[in-house]
Amino acid sequence: MSKTCDLNQIHIKVDPPLTRGCKKRKRSNSLESATDRRASVANGHGSKNLNSPDYERSYNYKDSSIAFVSDDKVTSSPSTIQQSSPPLHLNRTASAVIANHIQPNLEQIEKSRAASTLWKLLCFLDVANVPEFMLMRGKESQKIWGPSGEVQEIRVNQIGLDDDVLWLLSDDLRIREAIERLEATSLITSEPGAYNRGTLILDTATQAQLIDCMDDPSKWRLQALILVCHTFPMHPYVEPLYGQLGRLQISHIQHIANHYRILEASLSRPIKLKVAEVLLAASYFLDISWKLEALTTVRAIIINEPPGYLHVWKKLRECTLTGLEIKSQIDESALWPVIHEQLDARSNALYGQLMLAYATHQIRHEKLSHASDVLNSFYPLNNDHPSTMELLILKKMEVTRGKIDRYQGNFEHARTRLTPPSDEDAKLDGVRGRHRISHLAGVLCELGESRKAEKLLRQEIGIMEKMNSQYISSGRCLQLSLAEALLEQGMLEEAEKIYLKLKQIIENCSSDFNIVLGIQNLRLWTGLARVSHCARRWSEAVTDWEKALSVSEDCNWKAGFIEMVICYSISHAKSELGELKDVKANIAKADDICRRKGRQFWLTGLGTHWLDFVWASLGHKPI
């Protein structure tokens, strides 16, 4: 039963809703004329600040299975209750709403076991967005990686949920009945949501009032924490809807991170470790500030734990995030945490992922041979019978070897590595699978098979469009590759439309700028410059090439091959305009880089037929 509330003694203060937005990067005044024309081309296409997930996952800590049931009793202190139910202030209308709807109906709701359980649970979720399907998923087993490197299932009755919560979650009709009862009393509202289910909404003022009426808010805070941890997807290989579910539930992970800080002193070790691994899984979503915040909490949880797979996973995420920084340098000797005893297949696979992250970092610094050596240093614990998780890492490494072949100009070898021999071998996680397709499309364009590349890309982009995820990072990569394939076929107008849509998206992501976004921005501007160049819009081409040069410097690639190609291209465009000043100096600068760097193949077509085209147009080829 809930305790009796004197509404006249409660003052409610409603916080203003949070606003989310991304800072746009300033564009130079020289782009204004091109912007006006291009705005009409891209008219009607909005932009969103979306972030891509990568992935990784596991479950048992070291060799023991994590069970959530704890003998520790969760108690609530006055300070805890103060945090969960801050002083609130309502105007007269709002006070009347609470008086009319909460107090008269709460006792009636309490007569229904299902409705009584649901409202207490809802109070500690993200009340502005509770997907009904998340509640429906509560009864399902959570799929995770076990210590053997194979998929393992954790049943809902193993995780420490209250009997009333287990009873509620065990029946979808029971959940629906509870929702309808709460809607009938106007405690909650619902809107259409994902997967043909509703999204439940609880007013924040009502939430605070309900929490104040609870006998034991700490109990229900813990129940919400356990439920969210159990329903969050842990790895794309074991959860096909990983990306979609993760993006829909990530706000609830942020909520339970706050719950963890409030309950920390009273939580058992198994629950703390579960929170750590869920935060690691969630650190692939949202912006860099959230990722770092999640890792800070993980670091505090496991600091006194013996070496285990959580330490390796944390190190992997730290290495990956460091590698995203534009001018980052990763010390190879600092990569390896101490975990030499009782290494299991899961930890070994995470080591492989750590090596892969380091190899990717080396590729971005043009150290292709060293990256290849790093990849070759990984072996499964049992070469004859590698675990599924280790096999997945080996497939990802093969994709990275294909990237290295591509960047070295070995396009036929790259095609072989990037084309899986069977459908089963093509089943990487969504992010890596899309990266493989993007690089394969680039290789096909280099080999003169741009139509085949276009077909491959449109198929995958079509799948992402159905999930409304075409503008996450891996989706942007595919669309840039599609624009490049169209450009190779001379389909300038269609390529430009794609570039301009992506320009809006990337500008809105600039507050979370990193090397991946920087490379996408560079592909975007070199693509727009090539479109303008081929369309003989010479002034616009010069402006676009200069913007591309600025972006390459933002990526810390000054005086490199990209700058060489841009200098040649600007020289040709200016020659067509009759602006011969600085043309000879630009060509001399490009010739100097060419003698030091030679041909390189970082961007589709730029180091092959585009460079040949510009040289031929200038009537100049460096010796």
XYZ file of C-alpha atoms in Angstrom, residues 450-451 454 458 482-499 527 530-531 534-535:
27
model
C 30.822 1.576 -60.414
C 27.376 0.284 -61.461
C 25.878 1.402 -56.857
C 21.494 0.979 -52.699
C 27.035 5.849 -53.260
C 27.698 9.475 -54.226
C 31.233 8.478 -55.275
C 29.866 5.618 -57.396
C 27.429 8.010 -59.106
C 30.201 10.533 -59.641
C 32.281 7.854 -61.361
C 29.351 7.304 -63.742
C 29.045 11.025 -64.490
C 25.703 11.328 -62.661
C 26.622 14.716 -61.215
C 23.198 16.011 -60.235
C 22.209 12.877 -58.312
C 25.600 12.708 -56.593
C 25.340 16.360 -55.584
C 21.904 15.833 -54.000
C 23.354 13.127 -51.764
C 26.343 15.282 -50.823
C 33.119 15.089 -53.690
C 34.696 17.235 -58.084
C 31.015 17.777 -58.949
C 33.205 18.395 -63.719
C 30.226 20.745 -64.204
